Amino acid sequence: MTSGKSSCKTAAVMNLLSKGPTGRRDIGVVKEDEVYMGSPREQIEYIDLALLDDDPCNFYELSGLEELAANIELVGLQQPLRVRPGAQDGRYVIVSGHRRRAAVAKLVEEGRGELRELPCIVERREESAALRELRLIYANSDTRKMTAADVSRQAQRVEALLYQLKEEGHEFPGRMRDYVAEACKVSRSKLARLEVIRKNLEPSWHAGYEAGKLAEATAYALAQMPRARQRVIYNGLVKQGEYPNAIMEHVVKQYGESLAQAEAVQCASYGSGPCLNREAMQARIMGRDYYQYNDCRQCCDGCPNLTHCKYACPMLADKIKEIKADAKARRQREHQEVEERLRPQVEQVRALWARFGEVRAAAGRTMEECLDAVGANYLVEETARDFERLERLEKKITEKTRLPYGYGVCLDEVERYVGLADLLGVSLDYLLCRTDNPAGMAAQPEGQLVISGWMPGGTVPFQPCDVVAYFDLARTGSLNRMICRFDGKCFRYEASGRRIDTEPVRWMALPPVGGDVSELGTGQE
């Protein structure tokens, strides 16, 4: 719209408002020192506020009264009210000044009785109700800060009044929307957006929009969606604990896009048609942050989150159970494989702890003394209790369980020491200067690994070997001593190779006696 067209339409409306029923310029839109042609100046009259009634056509909210009352209390009422005679004698209807009257009434209630009589300019001409209301809107539109909802209501009412005036004989050439935009001092595009909001915004959002808390851009983004989707967004934000009216435009758009994707999903498992799990999908979308990837753009049957999503389609319950059962079986197999692979290390840790307990008991030393000797005497009481339970093999032991040789010492560290000694072909005693004999303090035949001392039941060797062990085969308390073979998994009779079902009470690994020792088969039970 060009500036020329704009000024023409503005002039048309202003010309309409500036003429009374006799054709004279209407004093209601001019400064109070302007006059009718050949008529006296307007006079200010002081009228008791109890005789002043609000115009029922005034739809503007009386906001900001606290600040306005404080200003009037400080400097007085600087601008008179404009009123017209009411239907009852002695009473007046406010044309302009509703907020000023309300602010003064507040001050009077607080004890400022000297402000009760208000300066007013009384309009005494006759005019149509439509023209009078249009003048009311013009008088109020420049005296307050209006929300988008205020502008929308104003535009809607101005348009209705202009059409009414057109029926009364006034001419408005061109598009009526242009006159409304000029009258409300907004662009035509903004007027179109406000109309979309007014017609399509879902009622859940109205309160925030009317109060000016919901941004116009956000309201417009919402109003372009189906109302059902707007309602889902509102309820979802409330459930999240968010304040919906503070939500920004891009957040609303992202939620709207994700919800539209869910609405477009077709059922892939139980015939054609819309997805039967749509409401659950909507709940899942609104239960997450707006920027998170939306998985609910496909049937749950193909979703990677099917087994652990609480919003999954209930019609896939049997499939979910089957998938979970398969996954559980797979995890168990993997766990068993890992456990089997680590078993030699675990048993070696158990053997080291059992050996430590035997040696400590034989030496008659307390656990606290041992901890002090390795520099781990802090938290002695708690650590000592844990170590004593590990000695008795009462606490779960893994390949990472720490050993009683100092802070943080584990099997892999011990194996590094032993590996270095083996590489150099000497004993740890020699490497650590405990002896001058490279074979160690108590030299053993080369290549033999000897674990002297009895190991308790519940432990097993960490590698296949011959064993001398005590078994309670009859379970009567009478022990049988025998030489058997540990094949890496279980103890077996030396002669037959049959598995020994009873756990040994105690056992001792025997060193190899030379030559190859063939392992017994595991199939002879």
Coordinates of C-alpha atoms in Angstrom, one line a residue:
M1 CA 0.0 0.0 0.0
T2 CA 1.5 3.3 -1.1
S3 CA 1.8 6.3 1.2
G4 CA -0.7 8.1 -1.0
K5 CA -3.3 5.5 -0.7
S6 CA -2.7 5.2 3.0
S7 CA -3.1 8.9 3.6
C8 CA -6.3 8.9 1.6
K9 CA -7.9 6.1 3.6
T10 CA -6.7 7.7 6.9
A11 CA -8.2 11.0 5.8
A12 CA -11.5 9.3 4.9
V13 CA -11.8 7.8 8.4
M14 CA -10.6 11.0 10.2
N15 CA -13.0 13.1 8.1
L16 CA -15.9 10.8 9.2
L17 CA -14.9 11.2 12.8
S18 CA -14.4 15.0 12.6
K19 CA -18.0 15.8 11.6
G20 CA -20.9 15.9 13.8
P21 CA -24.5 15.4 12.7
T22 CA -24.7 19.1 11.5
G23 CA -21.5 18.8 9.4
R24 CA -19.4 20.7 11.8
R25 CA -15.9 19.4 12.9
D26 CA -16.3 17.0 15.8
I27 CA -14.6 18.5 18.9
G28 CA -14.1 15.0 20.3
V29 CA -10.9 14.3 18.3
V30 CA -9.3 17.8 18.5
K31 CA -7.4 19.6 21.3
E32 CA -9.5 21.2 23.9
D33 CA -8.5 24.7 22.8
E34 CA -10.0 24.1 19.3
V35 CA -13.6 25.3 18.6
Y36 CA -16.5 24.7 16.4
M37 CA -17.0 27.3 13.7
G38 CA -19.0 30.0 15.4
S39 CA -19.3 28.1 18.7
P40 CA -17.7 28.8 22.1
R41 CA -14.8 26.9 23.5
E42 CA -15.4 23.6 25.3
Q43 CA -15.8 24.0 29.0
I44 CA -14.3 21.8 31.8
E45 CA -16.9 20.7 34.4
Y46 CA -16.0 19.0 37.7
I47 CA -18.2 15.9 38.1
D48 CA -18.3 13.5 41.1
L49 CA -16.8 10.1 40.1
A50 CA -19.9 8.3 41.4
L51 CA -21.9 9.9 38.6
L52 CA -19.5 8.6 35.9
D53 CA -20.3 5.3 34.2
D54 CA -18.1 3.2 32.0
D55 CA -19.1 2.9 28.4
P56 CA -20.4 -0.7 27.9
C57 CA -18.8 -0.8 24.5
N58 CA -15.3 -0.3 26.0
F59 CA -13.5 -3.6 25.6
Y60 CA -10.0 -2.5 26.7
E61 CA -8.6 -3.9 29.9
L62 CA -7.9 -1.5 32.8
S63 CA -4.3 -2.4 33.2
G64 CA -1.4 -0.6 34.9
L65 CA -3.7 1.1 37.5
E66 CA -1.1 1.0 40.3
E67 CA 1.4 3.0 38.3
L68 CA -1.2 5.5 37.0
A69 CA -2.6 6.1 40.5
A70 CA 0.9 6.7 41.8
N71 CA 1.5 9.3 39.0
I72 CA -1.8 11.1 39.7
E73 CA -1.1 11.1 43.4
L74 CA 2.3 12.8 42.7
V75 CA 1.4 15.4 40.0
G76 CA -2.4 15.4 39.9
L77 CA -4.7 14.6 37.0
Q78 CA -3.2 16.3 34.0
Q79 CA -5.8 15.5 31.4
P80 CA -9.6 15.9 31.8
L81 CA -12.0 13.0 31.0
R82 CA -14.3 13.2 28.0
V83 CA -17.9 12.2 28.8
R84 CA -21.4 12.4 27.3
P85 CA -24.8 12.6 29.1
G86 CA -26.1 9.3 30.1
A87 CA -29.6 7.8 29.8
Q88 CA -30.4 9.0 33.4
D89 CA -30.4 12.7 34.2
G90 CA -27.4 13.8 36.1
R91 CA -25.3 10.8 35.0
Y92 CA -22.5 10.6 32.4
V93 CA -20.9 8.0 30.2
I94 CA -17.1 8.1 29.8
V95 CA -16.0 8.5 26.2
S96 CA -12.3 8.7 27.1
G97 CA -10.6 8.3 30.5
H98 CA -11.8 4.9 31.9
R99 CA -8.3 4.1 33.3
R100 CA -8.0 7.6 34.8
R101 CA -11.4 7.3 36.6
A102 CA -10.4 3.8 37.9
A103 CA -7.0 5.1 39.2
V104 CA -8.7 8.1 41.0
A105 CA -11.3 5.8 42.5
K106 CA -8.5 3.7 43.9
L107 CA -6.9 6.8 45.5
V108 CA -10.3 7.9 46.9
E109 CA -10.7 4.5 48.5
E110 CA -7.3 5.0 50.1
G111 CA -8.4 8.3 51.7
R112 CA -7.7 10.9 49.0
G113 CA -11.3 12.3 49.1
E114 CA -10.3 15.7 47.6
L115 CA -9.8 13.9 44.3
R116 CA -13.4 12.7 44.1
E117 CA -14.6 15.4 41.7
L118 CA -12.9 14.9 38.3
P119 CA -12.4 17.5 35.5
C120 CA -14.5 16.5 32.5
I121 CA -15.4 17.8 29.1
V122 CA -19.0 17.1 28.3
E123 CA -20.0 16.3 24.7
R124 CA -23.6 17.3 23.9
R125 CA -24.1 16.4 20.3
E126 CA -26.2 13.7 18.7
E127 CA -24.7 10.9 16.6
S128 CA -25.2 7.3 15.6
A129 CA -24.2 4.6 18.1
A130 CA -21.7 3.2 15.6
L131 CA -20.0 6.5 15.1
R132 CA -19.9 7.1 18.9
E133 CA -18.3 3.7 19.5
L134 CA -15.8 4.3 16.7
R135 CA -14.8 7.6 18.4
L136 CA -14.5 5.7 21.7
I137 CA -12.0 3.3 20.1
Y138 CA -10.0 6.1 18.6
A139 CA -10.0 8.0 21.9
N140 CA -8.6 4.9 23.7
S141 CA -6.3 3.3 21.2
D142 CA -3.5 5.9 21.7
T143 CA -3.7 6.1 25.4
R144 CA -2.6 2.6 26.4
K145 CA -0.1 -0.1 25.5
M146 CA -2.2 -2.8 23.8
T147 CA -1.5 -6.5 23.5
A148 CA -1.9 -8.3 20.3
A149 CA -5.2 -9.6 21.5
D150 CA -6.3 -6.0 22.2
V151 CA -5.4 -5.0 18.7
S152 CA -7.2 -8.0 17.3
R153 CA -10.4 -7.2 19.2
Q154 CA -10.1 -3.6 18.2
A155 CA -9.7 -4.5 14.5
Q156 CA -12.6 -6.9 14.6
R157 CA -14.8 -4.2 16.2
V158 CA -13.6 -1.4 13.9
E159 CA -14.4 -3.5 10.9
A160 CA -17.9 -4.2 12.2
L161 CA -18.5 -0.5 12.9
L162 CA -17.3 0.6 9.5
Y163 CA -19.6 -1.9 7.8
Q164 CA -22.4 -0.5 10.0
L165 CA -21.6 3.0 9.0
K166 CA -21.5 2.0 5.4
E167 CA -25.0 0.8 5.7
E168 CA -25.9 4.2 7.3
G169 CA -24.8 5.9 4.1
H170 CA -21.1 6.6 4.6
E171 CA -18.8 5.8 1.7
F172 CA -15.6 3.7 1.9
P173 CA -14.2 3.0 -1.6
G174 CA -11.8 0.2 -1.9
R175 CA -11.1 -2.8 0.4
M176 CA -12.5 -2.5 3.9
R177 CA -9.5 -4.3 5.4
D178 CA -7.3 -1.3 4.3
Y179 CA -9.5 1.1 6.3
V180 CA -9.4 -1.2 9.3
A181 CA -5.6 -1.5 9.1
E182 CA -5.2 2.3 8.9
A183 CA -7.7 2.9 11.6
C184 CA -5.8 0.4 13.9
K185 CA -2.4 1.7 12.8
V186 CA -1.2 -1.8 11.9
S187 CA -0.1 -3.3 8.6
R188 CA -2.4 -5.4 6.5
S189 CA -0.2 -8.5 7.0
K190 CA -0.3 -8.1 10.8
L191 CA -4.1 -7.7 10.6
A192 CA -4.3 -11.0 8.6
R193 CA -2.1 -12.8 11.2
L194 CA -4.3 -11.5 14.0
E195 CA -7.4 -12.8 12.2
V196 CA -5.9 -16.3 11.9
I197 CA -5.1 -16.3 15.6
R198 CA -8.6 -15.0 16.5
K199 CA -10.3 -17.7 14.4
N200 CA -8.0 -20.7 15.0
L201 CA -6.2 -20.5 18.3
E202 CA -7.3 -23.3 20.6
P203 CA -9.1 -22.2 23.8
S204 CA -6.4 -23.6 26.1
W205 CA -4.1 -20.8 24.9
H206 CA -6.6 -18.0 25.1
A207 CA -5.9 -16.8 28.6
G208 CA -2.2 -16.3 28.1
Y209 CA -2.7 -14.7 24.7
E210 CA -5.4 -12.3 26.0
A211 CA -3.1 -11.3 28.9
G212 CA -0.2 -10.5 26.5
K213 CA 1.9 -13.3 28.0
L214 CA 1.8 -15.6 24.9
A215 CA 3.9 -14.0 22.2
E216 CA 2.1 -13.1 19.0
A217 CA 4.6 -15.1 16.9
T218 CA 4.0 -18.2 19.0
A219 CA 0.2 -17.7 18.9
Y220 CA 0.4 -17.5 15.1
A221 CA 2.5 -20.6 14.8
L222 CA 0.0 -22.5 16.9
A223 CA -3.0 -21.1 15.1
Q224 CA -1.7 -22.6 11.8
M225 CA -2.0 -26.1 13.3
P226 CA -5.1 -28.2 13.9
R227 CA -6.7 -27.4 17.2
A228 CA -6.3 -31.0 18.4
R229 CA -2.5 -30.7 17.9
Q230 CA -2.5 -27.3 19.8
R231 CA -4.3 -29.0 22.7
V232 CA -1.7 -31.8 22.8
I233 CA 1.1 -29.3 22.9
Y234 CA -0.5 -27.3 25.7
N235 CA -1.3 -30.4 27.9
G236 CA 2.1 -31.8 27.2
L237 CA 3.9 -28.7 28.4
V238 CA 1.8 -28.5 31.5
K239 CA 2.6 -32.1 32.3
Q240 CA 6.3 -31.3 31.9
G241 CA 5.9 -28.6 34.5
E242 CA 6.6 -25.9 31.9
Y243 CA 4.7 -22.5 31.7
P244 CA 3.0 -22.8 28.3
N245 CA 2.6 -19.0 27.8
A246 CA 6.4 -18.6 28.0
I247 CA 7.1 -21.0 25.2
M248 CA 8.9 -19.6 22.2
E249 CA 7.9 -19.9 18.5
H250 CA 10.6 -22.3 17.5
V251 CA 9.8 -24.7 20.3
V252 CA 6.1 -24.8 19.3
K253 CA 7.0 -25.3 15.7
Q254 CA 9.4 -28.2 16.5
Y255 CA 6.8 -30.0 18.7
G256 CA 4.2 -29.4 16.0
E257 CA 6.4 -30.9 13.3
S258 CA 7.1 -34.0 15.4
L259 CA 3.4 -34.4 16.2
A260 CA 2.5 -34.1 12.5
Q261 CA 5.0 -36.9 11.7
A262 CA 3.3 -39.1 14.4
E263 CA -0.2 -38.3 13.0
A264 CA 0.9 -39.4 9.5
V265 CA 2.1 -42.9 10.7
Q266 CA 0.1 -45.7 9.2
C267 CA -0.4 -49.1 10.9
A268 CA 2.1 -51.6 9.4
S269 CA 1.1 -54.6 11.4
Y270 CA -2.7 -54.8 11.7
G271 CA -4.1 -53.6 8.4
S272 CA -4.1 -50.2 6.7
G273 CA -5.2 -47.0 8.3
P274 CA -3.9 -44.6 10.9
C275 CA -1.7 -45.9 13.7
L276 CA -3.7 -47.2 16.6
N277 CA -1.0 -46.0 19.0
R278 CA -1.1 -42.4 18.1
E279 CA -2.0 -41.0 21.6
A280 CA 1.0 -42.9 23.1
M281 CA 3.3 -41.5 20.4
Q282 CA 2.0 -38.0 21.2
A283 CA 2.7 -38.5 24.9
R284 CA 6.2 -39.7 24.2
I285 CA 7.0 -36.7 22.0
M286 CA 5.6 -34.2 24.5
G287 CA 7.4 -36.0 27.4
R288 CA 10.8 -35.2 25.9
D289 CA 12.7 -32.0 25.0
Y290 CA 11.6 -30.4 21.7
Y291 CA 15.1 -30.8 20.1
Q292 CA 15.4 -34.5 20.6
Y293 CA 15.2 -36.8 17.6
N294 CA 11.6 -38.0 17.0
D295 CA 11.5 -41.8 16.7
C296 CA 7.7 -41.7 16.5
R297 CA 7.6 -41.2 12.7
Q298 CA 7.2 -44.9 11.9
C299 CA 5.2 -47.9 13.2
C300 CA 6.5 -49.2 16.5
D301 CA 7.1 -52.6 14.8
G302 CA 10.2 -51.1 13.1
C303 CA 11.4 -48.9 16.0
P304 CA 14.8 -49.7 17.5
N305 CA 13.5 -48.7 20.9
L306 CA 10.6 -51.1 20.8
T307 CA 11.7 -53.4 23.7
H308 CA 12.5 -50.6 26.2
C309 CA 9.9 -47.9 25.3
K310 CA 7.0 -47.6 27.7
Y311 CA 4.9 -46.1 24.9
A312 CA 5.3 -49.1 22.6
C313 CA 2.1 -50.3 20.9
P314 CA 0.3 -52.8 23.1
M315 CA -0.6 -54.9 20.1
L316 CA 3.1 -55.8 19.8
A317 CA 3.3 -57.2 23.4
D318 CA 4.0 -60.8 22.3
K319 CA 6.7 -59.7 19.9
I320 CA 8.3 -57.6 22.6
K321 CA 8.4 -60.5 25.0
E322 CA 10.0 -62.7 22.4
I323 CA 12.7 -60.1 21.6
K324 CA 13.4 -59.6 25.3
A325 CA 13.7 -63.3 25.9
D326 CA 16.1 -63.7 23.0
A327 CA 18.1 -60.7 24.3
K328 CA 18.2 -62.2 27.8
A329 CA 19.4 -65.5 26.5
R330 CA 22.1 -63.8 24.4
R331 CA 23.3 -61.8 27.4
Q332 CA 23.5 -64.9 29.5
R333 CA 25.6 -66.7 26.9
E334 CA 27.9 -63.7 26.6
H335 CA 28.2 -63.6 30.4
Q336 CA 29.0 -67.3 30.6
E337 CA 31.6 -66.9 27.8
V338 CA 33.2 -64.0 29.7
E339 CA 33.0 -65.9 33.0
E340 CA 34.6 -69.0 31.4
R341 CA 37.4 -66.9 29.8
L342 CA 38.2 -65.2 33.1
R343 CA 37.8 -68.2 35.3
P344 CA 41.6 -69.1 35.4
Q345 CA 42.3 -65.5 36.6
V346 CA 39.5 -65.6 39.2
E347 CA 40.7 -68.9 40.5
Q348 CA 44.3 -67.6 40.7
V349 CA 43.1 -64.6 42.7
R350 CA 41.2 -67.0 45.1
A351 CA 44.3 -69.2 45.5
L352 CA 46.4 -66.1 46.3
W353 CA 44.0 -65.0 48.9
A354 CA 43.7 -68.5 50.4
R355 CA 47.5 -68.8 50.5
F356 CA 47.8 -65.4 52.2
G357 CA 45.3 -66.5 54.9
E358 CA 47.2 -69.7 55.5
V359 CA 50.6 -67.9 55.8
R360 CA 49.2 -65.2 58.0
A361 CA 47.6 -67.7 60.4
A362 CA 50.8 -69.7 60.5
A363 CA 52.8 -66.5 61.3
G364 CA 50.3 -65.5 64.0
R365 CA 50.0 -62.0 62.6
T366 CA 46.8 -59.9 62.7
M367 CA 45.4 -58.4 59.5
E368 CA 46.0 -54.9 60.9
E369 CA 49.7 -55.7 61.3
C370 CA 49.8 -56.9 57.7
L371 CA 48.1 -53.8 56.4
D372 CA 50.5 -51.6 58.3
A373 CA 53.4 -53.6 56.8
V374 CA 52.3 -52.8 53.2
G375 CA 51.5 -49.1 54.0
A376 CA 47.7 -49.6 53.8
N377 CA 47.0 -48.8 57.5
Y378 CA 44.4 -46.0 56.7
L379 CA 40.8 -47.2 57.2
V380 CA 42.4 -50.2 58.9
E381 CA 39.2 -51.4 60.6
E382 CA 37.0 -51.4 57.5
T383 CA 39.8 -52.8 55.2
A384 CA 40.7 -55.5 57.7
R385 CA 37.2 -56.8 57.9
D386 CA 37.0 -56.9 54.0
F387 CA 40.4 -58.7 53.8
E388 CA 39.4 -61.3 56.4
R389 CA 36.3 -62.1 54.4
L390 CA 38.4 -62.4 51.2
E391 CA 40.8 -64.8 53.0
R392 CA 37.8 -67.0 54.0
L393 CA 36.5 -66.8 50.4
E394 CA 33.2 -65.4 51.8
K395 CA 33.2 -62.3 49.5
K396 CA 32.8 -62.3 45.8
I397 CA 36.1 -62.5 44.0
T398 CA 36.7 -61.3 40.4
E399 CA 39.8 -61.0 38.3
K400 CA 40.0 -57.3 39.4
T401 CA 39.8 -58.0 43.2
R402 CA 42.7 -56.3 44.9
L403 CA 45.3 -58.4 46.7
P404 CA 46.7 -57.9 50.2
Y405 CA 50.1 -56.7 49.0
G406 CA 49.4 -52.9 49.1
Y407 CA 47.0 -50.3 47.9
G408 CA 45.5 -51.1 44.5
V409 CA 47.6 -54.2 43.8
C410 CA 45.7 -56.6 41.6
L411 CA 46.4 -59.8 39.7
D412 CA 47.6 -58.1 36.5
E413 CA 50.3 -56.3 38.4
V414 CA 51.5 -59.5 40.1
E415 CA 51.5 -61.2 36.7
R416 CA 53.8 -58.5 35.4
Y417 CA 56.3 -59.1 38.2
V418 CA 56.2 -62.9 37.6
G419 CA 56.4 -62.4 33.8
L420 CA 59.5 -60.3 34.1
A421 CA 61.2 -62.9 36.4
D422 CA 60.3 -65.7 34.0
L423 CA 61.7 -63.6 31.1
L424 CA 64.9 -63.2 32.9
G425 CA 65.0 -66.8 34.1
V426 CA 65.2 -66.0 37.8
S427 CA 62.9 -66.1 40.8
L428 CA 61.2 -63.2 42.3
D429 CA 63.3 -63.7 45.4
Y430 CA 66.4 -63.2 43.4
L431 CA 65.0 -60.3 41.3
L432 CA 64.0 -58.5 44.5
C433 CA 67.3 -59.2 46.2
R434 CA 65.8 -61.6 48.7
T435 CA 68.5 -64.2 47.9
D436 CA 71.7 -64.6 45.9
N437 CA 70.5 -67.8 44.4
P438 CA 68.8 -67.1 41.0
A439 CA 66.6 -70.2 41.6
G440 CA 65.1 -68.6 44.7
M441 CA 65.3 -69.3 48.4
A442 CA 64.0 -72.8 48.0
A443 CA 65.1 -73.8 44.6
Q444 CA 62.7 -75.9 42.6
P445 CA 63.4 -77.9 39.4
E446 CA 63.4 -75.7 36.4
G447 CA 60.0 -75.3 34.7
Q448 CA 58.0 -76.5 37.6
L449 CA 55.3 -74.5 39.3
V450 CA 54.6 -75.6 42.9
I451 CA 51.8 -74.2 45.1
S452 CA 52.7 -75.8 48.4
G453 CA 50.0 -76.1 51.1
W454 CA 46.4 -77.2 51.1
M455 CA 43.8 -75.2 49.4
P456 CA 40.2 -75.1 50.8
G457 CA 37.1 -76.5 49.1
G458 CA 35.3 -74.0 46.9
T459 CA 38.5 -73.2 45.1
V460 CA 40.0 -74.9 42.0
P461 CA 43.4 -74.7 40.3
F462 CA 43.8 -72.0 37.8
Q463 CA 45.1 -74.4 35.1
P464 CA 44.8 -78.2 34.4
C465 CA 47.0 -80.3 36.8
D466 CA 47.2 -83.4 38.9
V467 CA 45.8 -83.0 42.4
V468 CA 45.9 -84.8 45.7
A469 CA 42.6 -84.1 47.4
Y470 CA 40.3 -85.1 50.3
F471 CA 36.7 -85.9 49.4
D472 CA 33.7 -86.9 51.6
L473 CA 32.4 -89.3 48.9
A474 CA 29.8 -91.0 51.1
R475 CA 28.8 -87.7 52.7
T476 CA 29.3 -89.2 56.2
G477 CA 32.1 -87.0 57.4
S478 CA 34.7 -89.7 56.7
L479 CA 37.3 -88.3 54.3
N480 CA 38.9 -90.2 51.4
R481 CA 42.2 -89.1 50.1
M482 CA 43.0 -89.7 46.4
I483 CA 45.0 -88.5 43.5
C484 CA 42.8 -87.1 40.8
R485 CA 43.0 -84.8 37.7
F486 CA 41.7 -81.3 37.3
D487 CA 40.9 -80.8 33.6
G488 CA 40.3 -77.0 33.8
K489 CA 36.6 -77.4 34.6
C490 CA 36.1 -80.1 37.2
F491 CA 37.9 -82.8 39.2
R492 CA 38.0 -86.4 37.6
Y493 CA 39.0 -89.8 38.8
E494 CA 42.6 -90.5 37.8
A495 CA 41.9 -94.0 36.4
S496 CA 38.5 -93.8 34.7
G497 CA 38.4 -90.1 34.0
R498 CA 34.9 -90.0 35.3
R499 CA 33.8 -86.7 36.9
I500 CA 33.8 -86.5 40.7
D501 CA 30.5 -85.0 41.7
T502 CA 31.5 -84.2 45.3
E503 CA 33.4 -81.0 46.0
P504 CA 36.9 -81.6 47.6
V505 CA 37.3 -80.6 51.3
R506 CA 40.8 -79.5 50.5
W507 CA 43.3 -80.1 47.7
M508 CA 46.9 -79.5 46.7
A509 CA 48.2 -79.2 43.1
L510 CA 51.0 -81.6 42.2
P511 CA 54.0 -80.6 40.0
P512 CA 54.5 -82.4 36.7
V513 CA 56.6 -85.5 36.9
G514 CA 58.2 -85.2 33.5
G515 CA 57.0 -86.1 30.0
D516 CA 53.7 -85.2 28.4
V517 CA 50.6 -85.6 30.5
S518 CA 47.5 -86.2 28.4
E519 CA 44.3 -84.7 29.6
L520 CA 41.3 -87.0 30.2
G521 CA 38.3 -86.7 28.1
T522 CA 35.3 -85.0 29.5
G523 CA 32.7 -87.3 28.0
Q524 CA 33.3 -90.2 30.4
E525 CA 30.8 -89.6 33.2

